[in-house]
Structures are given as structure tokens and as C-alpha cells.
Coordinates of N, CA and C and ligand atoms in Angstrom, one line a residue:
A1 N -12.3 8.8 -15.5 CA -11.2 8.7 -14.4 C -10.8 7.0 -14.2
M2 N -9.8 6.7 -13.8 CA -9.4 5.8 -12.9 C -9.8 5.4 -11.5
R3 N -10.5 4.4 -11.4 CA -11.1 4.2 -10.0 C -10.2 4.2 -9.0
Q4 N -9.1 3.7 -9.2 CA -8.0 3.7 -8.0 C -6.5 4.4 -8.6
L5 N -6.9 5.9 -8.1 CA -5.6 6.3 -8.0 C -5.3 7.1 -6.6
P6 N -4.1 6.8 -6.1 CA -2.7 6.6 -7.2 C -2.3 5.4 -7.4
Y7 N -1.7 5.1 -8.6 CA -1.4 3.6 -9.1 C 0.0 3.7 -9.1
F8 N 0.5 2.8 -8.5 CA 1.9 2.7 -8.6 C 2.6 1.2 -9.6
C9 N 3.9 1.7 -10.5 CA 3.9 0.7 -11.2 C 5.4 0.7 -11.2
R10 N 6.0 -0.2 -11.4 CA 7.3 -0.4 -11.9 C 7.7 -1.5 -12.8
G11 N 8.6 -1.3 -13.9 CA 9.3 -2.0 -14.9 C 10.2 -1.9 -15.9
E12 N 10.7 -2.5 -16.8 CA 11.6 -2.4 -17.5 C 11.6 -1.3 -18.8
V13 N 12.3 -0.6 -19.1 CA 11.8 0.6 -20.2 C 12.4 -0.2 -21.4
V14 N 11.4 -0.4 -22.5 CA 11.5 -1.8 -23.8 C 11.8 -0.3 -24.8
K15 N 12.3 -1.1 -25.9 CA 11.8 -0.2 -27.3 C 10.4 -0.3 -27.6
G16 N 10.2 1.0 -28.0 CA 8.8 1.3 -28.8 C 8.4 0.8 -30.0
F17 N 7.6 1.2 -30.7 CA 7.7 1.4 -32.2 C 7.4 2.2 -32.9
G18 N 8.7 3.3 -32.6 CA 9.2 4.3 -33.1 C 8.1 5.2 -33.9
R19 N 7.4 5.6 -33.2 CA 6.6 6.6 -33.8 C 7.3 7.8 -33.9
G20 N 8.6 8.0 -33.6 CA 9.2 9.5 -33.6 C 8.7 10.2 -32.6
S21 N 8.6 9.9 -31.4 CA 8.1 10.7 -30.3 C 9.5 11.7 -29.9
K22 N 10.8 11.1 -30.0 CA 11.7 11.6 -29.4 C 12.0 13.0 -30.3
E23 N 11.7 12.7 -31.6 CA 11.9 13.4 -33.0 C 10.8 14.9 -32.7
L24 N 9.9 14.6 -32.4 CA 9.1 15.6 -31.7 C 9.5 16.4 -30.2
G25 N 10.3 15.9 -29.9 CA 11.1 16.5 -28.4 C 10.0 16.0 -27.4
I26 N 9.4 14.8 -27.5 CA 8.6 14.1 -26.2 C 8.9 12.7 -26.3
P27 N 9.9 12.2 -26.0 CA 10.6 11.0 -26.0 C 9.4 10.4 -25.0
T28 N 8.7 9.0 -25.2 CA 8.2 8.1 -24.0 C 8.7 7.0 -23.9
A29 N 8.8 6.6 -22.8 CA 9.5 5.3 -22.0 C 8.5 4.5 -22.0
N30 N 8.8 3.5 -22.8 CA 7.4 2.3 -23.1 C 7.9 1.2 -21.8
F31 N 6.8 0.9 -21.4 CA 6.9 -0.4 -20.8 C 6.7 -1.5 -21.3
S32 N 7.0 -3.1 -20.7 CA 6.9 -3.9 -21.9 C 5.4 -4.3 -21.9
E33 N 5.2 -5.4 -22.6 CA 3.9 -5.7 -22.6 C 3.9 -6.7 -21.1
Q34 N 4.3 -7.4 -20.5 CA 4.0 -7.9 -19.1 C 3.5 -7.0 -18.5
V35 N 4.3 -5.8 -18.2 CA 3.8 -4.9 -17.3 C 2.4 -4.2 -17.7
V36 N 2.4 -3.7 -19.0 CA 0.9 -3.4 -19.4 C 0.0 -4.1 -19.1
D37 N 0.3 -5.6 -19.2 CA -0.8 -6.7 -19.0 C -1.0 -6.5 -17.5
S38 N -0.5 -6.3 -16.5 CA -0.6 -6.2 -15.0 C -1.4 -5.0 -14.8
F39 N -1.7 -3.9 -15.9 CA -2.6 -2.9 -15.0 C -4.1 -3.5 -15.4
P40 N -4.9 -2.8 -14.1 CA -6.2 -2.8 -14.2 C -6.9 -3.0 -15.7
S41 N -7.5 -4.2 -15.9 CA -8.2 -4.2 -17.2 C -9.3 -2.7 -17.5
D42 N -9.7 -2.5 -16.3 CA -10.7 -1.4 -16.7 C -10.0 0.0 -16.7
I43 N -8.6 0.2 -16.5 CA -8.5 1.4 -16.7 C -8.5 2.0 -18.0
P44 N -9.0 3.4 -18.2 CA -9.4 4.0 -19.3 C -8.1 4.5 -20.2
T45 N -8.1 4.4 -21.6 CA -7.0 5.2 -22.2 C -7.1 6.4 -22.0
G46 N -5.9 7.0 -22.1 CA -6.1 8.4 -22.1 C -4.7 9.0 -21.7
I47 N -4.8 10.6 -21.1 CA -3.6 11.2 -20.8 C -3.6 11.3 -19.3
Y48 N -2.6 10.9 -18.5 CA -2.6 10.9 -17.0 C -1.1 11.7 -16.7
Y49 N -1.2 12.2 -15.4 CA 0.2 12.7 -14.8 C 0.2 12.0 -13.6
G50 N 2.0 12.2 -13.1 CA 2.3 11.7 -11.7 C 3.8 11.7 -11.6
W51 N 4.3 10.9 -11.1 CA 5.7 11.2 -10.7 C 6.6 9.9 -11.4
A52 N 7.9 10.0 -11.7 CA 8.6 8.7 -12.5 C 10.1 9.2 -11.7
C53 N 10.7 7.9 -12.1 CA 12.0 7.8 -11.6 C 13.0 6.4 -12.0
V54 N 13.8 7.1 -12.5 CA 14.9 5.9 -13.5 C 15.6 5.4 -12.7
G55 N 15.7 4.0 -12.3 CA 16.7 3.3 -11.7 C 16.5 4.0 -10.0
N56 N 17.4 4.3 -9.2 CA 17.3 4.7 -8.3 C 18.0 6.7 -8.4
G57 N 17.4 6.9 -9.7 CA 17.6 8.4 -9.8 C 16.6 9.4 -8.9
D58 N 16.3 10.8 -9.4 CA 15.6 11.5 -8.8 C 14.3 11.4 -9.1
V59 N 13.3 11.9 -8.6 CA 11.9 11.5 -9.2 C 11.5 13.0 -9.7
H60 N 10.8 12.7 -10.8 CA 10.5 13.8 -11.8 C 8.9 13.8 -12.1
K61 N 8.5 14.7 -12.4 CA 7.1 14.9 -12.9 C 7.1 14.2 -14.2
M62 N 5.9 13.5 -14.1 CA 5.6 13.2 -15.7 C 4.4 13.3 -16.1
V63 N 4.1 12.8 -17.8 CA 2.9 12.7 -18.4 C 2.8 11.4 -18.6
L64 N 1.6 10.9 -18.7 CA 1.6 9.2 -19.3 C 0.6 9.1 -20.1
S65 N 0.9 8.4 -21.6 CA -0.5 7.8 -22.3 C -0.8 6.5 -21.8
I66 N -1.9 6.2 -21.8 CA -2.3 4.9 -21.9 C -3.0 5.2 -23.2
G67 N -2.4 4.0 -24.0 CA -3.3 4.4 -25.2 C -3.7 2.6 -26.0
W68 N -3.7 2.7 -27.3 CA -4.0 1.3 -28.1 C -2.7 1.1 -28.6
N69 N -2.0 0.1 -28.4 CA -0.6 -0.5 -29.3 C -1.2 -0.5 -30.9
P70 N -0.4 -0.1 -31.7 CA -0.8 -0.4 -33.2 C -0.1 -1.3 -33.5
F71 N 1.2 -1.7 -32.9 CA 1.9 -3.0 -33.2 C 0.8 -4.0 -33.0
Y72 N 0.2 -4.6 -32.1 CA -0.7 -5.5 -31.9 C -2.3 -5.2 -32.6
K73 N -2.2 -4.3 -33.7 CA -3.6 -4.2 -34.3 C -4.5 -3.4 -33.0
N74 N -4.1 -2.6 -32.0 CA -4.7 -2.2 -31.3 C -5.4 -3.1 -30.2
T75 N -5.3 -4.5 -29.9 CA -6.0 -4.9 -29.3 C -5.4 -4.9 -27.8
K76 N -4.2 -4.7 -27.9 CA -3.5 -4.6 -26.4 C -3.2 -3.0 -26.3
K77 N -3.0 -2.4 -25.0 CA -2.7 -1.1 -24.5 C -1.3 -1.0 -24.4
S78 N -0.9 0.2 -24.6 CA 0.6 0.6 -24.6 C 0.3 1.7 -23.5
V79 N 1.7 1.6 -22.6 CA 1.6 2.7 -21.5 C 3.3 3.2 -21.7
E80 N 2.9 4.7 -21.7 CA 4.2 5.6 -22.5 C 4.4 6.5 -21.3
T81 N 5.5 6.8 -20.6 CA 5.7 8.0 -19.9 C 6.5 9.0 -20.5
H82 N 6.3 10.0 -20.4 CA 7.5 11.3 -21.0 C 7.9 11.8 -19.8
I83 N 9.1 11.8 -19.1 CA 9.0 12.3 -18.1 C 9.6 13.8 -18.1
I84 N 9.5 14.7 -17.7 CA 9.7 16.0 -17.5 C 11.0 16.3 -16.9
H85 N 11.8 16.0 -17.8 CA 13.4 16.2 -17.2 C 14.2 16.0 -18.5
T86 N 15.2 16.5 -18.4 CA 16.2 16.3 -19.7 C 17.4 15.5 -19.4
F87 N 17.4 14.2 -19.7 CA 18.3 12.9 -19.6 C 19.6 13.3 -20.4
K88 N 20.5 12.9 -20.1 CA 21.7 12.9 -20.7 C 21.9 12.2 -21.9
E89 N 21.3 10.7 -21.6 CA 21.0 9.4 -22.2 C 19.9 8.9 -22.0
D90 N 19.9 8.0 -23.1 CA 18.6 7.1 -23.0 C 18.7 6.1 -22.1
F91 N 17.5 5.8 -21.7 CA 17.8 4.6 -20.3 C 17.0 3.1 -20.7
Y92 N 17.0 3.1 -21.9 CA 16.4 1.2 -22.3 C 17.0 0.4 -21.4
G93 N 16.2 -0.4 -20.9 CA 16.8 -1.4 -20.0 C 16.6 -1.4 -18.6
E94 N 16.4 0.0 -18.3 CA 16.5 0.5 -17.0 C 14.9 0.2 -16.5
I95 N 14.7 0.5 -15.1 CA 13.7 0.0 -14.3 C 13.4 1.5 -14.0
L96 N 11.9 1.5 -14.6 CA 10.9 2.5 -14.1 C 10.0 2.7 -13.5
S97 N 10.3 3.7 -12.4 CA 9.2 3.6 -11.4 C 8.4 4.5 -11.5
I98 N 6.8 4.5 -11.2 CA 6.0 5.8 -11.6 C 4.9 5.4 -10.4
V99 N 4.3 6.4 -10.2 CA 2.9 6.7 -9.5 C 2.1 7.7 -10.4
I100 N 0.8 7.0 -11.0 CA -0.1 8.0 -11.6 C -0.9 8.3 -10.5
T101 N -0.9 9.6 -10.7 CA -1.8 10.8 -9.3 C -3.1 11.2 -10.0
G102 N -3.1 11.2 -11.3 CA -4.4 12.2 -11.9 C -4.6 12.0 -13.3
Y103 N -5.7 12.3 -13.7 CA -6.2 11.9 -15.1 C -6.4 13.3 -15.7
I104 N -5.9 13.4 -17.2 CA -6.0 14.6 -17.9 C -7.2 14.6 -18.7
R105 N -7.2 13.7 -19.7 CA -8.0 13.8 -20.8 C -7.9 12.6 -21.4
P106 N -9.2 12.2 -22.2 CA -9.1 10.8 -23.2 C -8.3 11.4 -24.2
E107 N -7.8 9.9 -24.9 CA -7.4 9.8 -26.5 C -7.9 11.1 -26.9
K108 N -7.1 11.1 -28.4 CA -7.8 12.1 -29.3 C -7.0 11.7 -30.6
N109 N -7.6 12.4 -31.6 CA -7.3 12.4 -32.7 C -7.2 13.8 -33.0
F110 N -5.7 14.0 -33.8 CA -5.5 15.6 -34.0 C -5.4 15.5 -35.9
D111 N -5.8 16.6 -36.2 CA -5.6 17.3 -37.6 C -4.2 17.3 -38.3
S112 N -3.6 17.9 -37.4 CA -2.2 18.1 -37.8 C -0.9 17.6 -36.9
L113 N 0.3 17.7 -37.1 CA 1.3 17.3 -36.1 C 1.3 18.4 -35.3
D114 N 1.0 19.8 -35.7 CA 1.0 20.7 -34.9 C 0.0 21.0 -33.7
A115 N -1.3 20.3 -34.1 CA -2.2 20.3 -33.2 C -1.7 19.5 -31.7
L116 N -1.4 18.1 -32.6 CA -1.2 17.2 -31.5 C 0.4 17.9 -30.4
I117 N 1.2 18.6 -31.2 CA 2.4 18.7 -30.3 C 1.8 20.0 -29.2
S118 N 0.9 20.5 -29.9 CA 0.5 21.6 -28.7 C -0.5 21.3 -27.8
A119 N -1.0 20.0 -28.0 CA -1.9 19.6 -26.8 C -1.2 18.8 -26.0
I120 N 0.0 18.1 -26.7 CA 1.1 17.5 -25.6 C 1.6 18.7 -25.0
Q121 N 2.0 19.7 -25.2 CA 2.7 20.8 -24.4 C 1.6 21.5 -23.3
E122 N 0.1 21.5 -23.7 CA -0.9 22.2 -22.8 C -1.0 20.8 -21.8
D123 N -0.8 19.5 -21.9 CA -0.7 18.0 -21.3 C 0.2 18.5 -20.1
I124 N 1.4 19.0 -20.6 CA 2.5 19.0 -19.8 C 2.2 20.1 -18.8
E125 N 2.1 21.2 -19.3 CA 1.5 22.3 -18.0 C 0.7 21.9 -17.2
E126 N -0.5 21.6 -17.6 CA -1.6 21.0 -16.8 C -0.8 20.1 -15.6
A127 N -0.4 19.1 -16.2 CA 0.7 18.1 -15.2 C 1.5 19.0 -14.2
K128 N 2.1 19.9 -14.6 CA 3.2 20.4 -14.0 C 2.3 21.3 -12.7
R129 N 1.4 21.7 -13.1 CA 0.4 22.8 -12.4 C -0.1 21.8 -11.0
Q130 N -0.8 20.7 -11.8 CA -1.4 20.0 -10.8 C -0.5 19.3 -9.6
L131 N 0.7 18.9 -10.1 CA 1.5 18.2 -9.1 C 2.3 18.9 -8.4
D132 N 2.0 20.1 -8.4 CA 2.2 21.2 -7.3 C 1.4 21.1 -6.2
L133 N 0.4 20.9 -6.3 CA -1.1 20.7 -5.3 C -0.4 19.5 -4.2
P134 N -0.4 19.9 -3.0 CA 0.0 19.0 -1.8 C -0.5 18.0 -1.8
E135 N -1.9 17.7 -2.3 CA -2.3 16.0 -2.6 C -1.6 15.5 -3.6
H136 N -0.7 15.8 -4.6 CA -0.1 15.3 -5.7 C 1.4 15.1 -5.2
L137 N 1.9 16.3 -4.7 CA 3.2 16.7 -4.3 C 3.8 15.6 -3.3
K138 N 2.7 15.0 -2.3 CA 3.1 14.4 -1.3 C 3.6 13.1 -1.9
L139 N 3.3 12.7 -3.0 CA 3.4 11.3 -3.4 C 5.0 11.0 -3.9
K140 N 5.4 12.3 -4.2 CA 6.8 12.4 -4.7 C 7.9 11.7 -3.7
E141 N 7.2 12.0 -2.4 CA 8.3 11.7 -1.2 C 8.3 10.1 -0.9
D142 N 7.1 9.6 -1.6 CA 6.8 8.2 -1.1 C 7.9 7.2 -1.0
N143 N 7.7 6.2 -0.3 CA 8.5 5.2 -0.1 C 8.9 4.2 -1.1
F144 N 7.9 4.3 -1.9 CA 8.1 3.2 -3.3 C 9.0 3.8 -3.9
F145 N 9.4 5.3 -3.7 CA 10.6 5.3 -5.0 C 12.2 5.1 -4.1
H146 N 12.1 4.7 -3.3 CA 13.2 4.6 -2.4 C 13.6 2.9 -2.5
L147 N 14.5 2.5 -3.8 CA 14.8 1.2 -3.7 C 15.9 0.6 -2.8
P148 N 16.0 -0.4 -2.3 CA 17.1 -0.9 -1.6 C 18.2 -0.7 -2.1
E149 N 19.0 -0.3 -1.5 CA 20.3 0.5 -1.9 C 21.1 -0.8 -2.7
G150 N 21.9 -0.2 -3.6 CA 23.1 -1.0 -4.3 C 22.2 -1.8 -5.2
K151 N 21.0 -1.9 -5.3 CA 20.1 -2.9 -6.4 C 20.5 -2.5 -7.7
I152 N 19.8 -0.8 -8.1 CA 20.0 -0.8 -9.3 C 20.7 0.8 -9.4
V153 N 22.0 0.6 -9.7 CA 22.8 1.9 -9.8 C 23.1 2.5 -11.3
N154 N 22.1 2.4 -12.2 CA 22.2 2.4 -13.5 C 22.2 3.6 -14.2
N155 N 22.2 4.9 -13.3 CA 21.6 6.1 -14.0 C 22.5 7.4 -13.7
Ligands
LIG201 P1 10.4 4.4 -28.4 O1 9.4 4.1 -29.6 O2 11.7 3.2 -28.6 O3 9.8 4.3 -27.4 P2 10.8 7.1 -28.1 O4 11.3 8.6 -29.4 O5 9.5 7.4 -27.5 O6 11.2 5.8 -28.6 O7 12.0 7.4 -27.1 C1 11.9 7.0 -25.9 C2 13.1 6.8 -25.2 O8 13.9 8.1 -24.9 C3 12.7 6.2 -23.7 O9 13.1 4.5 -23.7 C4 14.3 6.8 -22.8 O10 15.4 5.5 -23.0 C5 14.8 7.9 -23.7 N1 14.4 9.0 -23.2 C6 15.1 10.4 -22.8 N2 14.6 11.3 -22.2 C7 13.5 10.8 -21.9 C8 12.4 11.4 -21.1 N3 12.4 13.0 -20.6 N4 11.4 10.6 -20.9 C9 11.2 9.8 -21.6 N5 12.1 8.8 -22.0 C10 13.3 9.3 -22.3
LIG202 MG1 8.1 5.8 -26.8

């Protein structure tokens, strides 16, 4: 797992490469290349969990994938956040703030779409359970999520 958790990160939500996450019912908000480049280079790929907040909105549980970006022929990482919440609208261009608090598993290849989807559902359940533990729950209230008022009101 990662040497330095919790890890705090904030950045704009950009268009991904259309792997159809939303069609699977698991949309993932992608960070820009600059934000990904600012991550520690030794951060292992895999599935993580933590807290996320869009603009100055509510803080929700999330699962996060750090993987290899096919757009850059797998030479660059991609960081994608699935927020465990139903939003009324997409939020491309908004500022996403996250804190990564724990690690679930390494990246895997799956034999079928069904196998992939059920693995992600299990990741989500695991994230929900872990985030209810005091050690992780306390980060939901972190000052990091309280942006200066009036700055971003777009959600
Ligand atoms: P892309 O390839 O552009 O990342 P996705 O199918 O992964 O497309 O959908 C991601 C987008 O869906 C996000 O950028 C965001 O605007 C929107 N979205 C809506 N609900 C969620 C959610 N619960 N978690 C993450 N993104 C969401
Ligand atoms: Mg995505």
C-alpha cells in the first residue's frame, strides 16, 4: 500500500477516455494529467477508498482507482474517483477534493464484464465498511474540505 496515507488532493475534473464507466453505473471522475503528475511517483496502482467533495458540496464516501492510462500507452497513471452518491448532473470542470485513507487491492484483469462489475461492487461495500471506522470517519470532517467561502459555488 501507500507509504503516506491519508493523502490529500484537489483538482479539476476532466473528460476521461470514455471507457464507458457511466454505462456500467460506475462513473469515475478523472483528474487532469497535471494533478496525476503531482502524485508521489512511488504510489502503487490499485483500488483505494476515502472521502470526496465536489466544489463546496457535501463530503461523500468514494472508491478510487490509480491505474495505467491507455491514452498514453500505459506510460502515465490515471486517477479516477467514483463517488458513492447519486448526483443530479455531471460535474466536469468542477474542483474535486479527495482524501485517500486506505487501500483495498491491486489492479486486476477480469475475464468478463460481469466479473469486473461485481469486483467493483465488492470494493464499494468494503470502502463503505472501512470508512465507518473512527480512524477513517474522522477525516470526513477535515478542514481540507472547507474551502474559502464564495470561491466555488457551482454544485
Ligand atoms: P469519463 O470517461 O469522461 O471520465 P465516465 O463515464 O467515467 O466518463 O463519467 C464520469 C463523469 O460522470 C464525471 O466526470 C462526473 O462529471 C460524472 N459523475 C456523475 N456522478 C458521478 C459519481 N457518483 N462519481 C463520479 N463521477 C460522477
Ligand atoms: Mg471516468
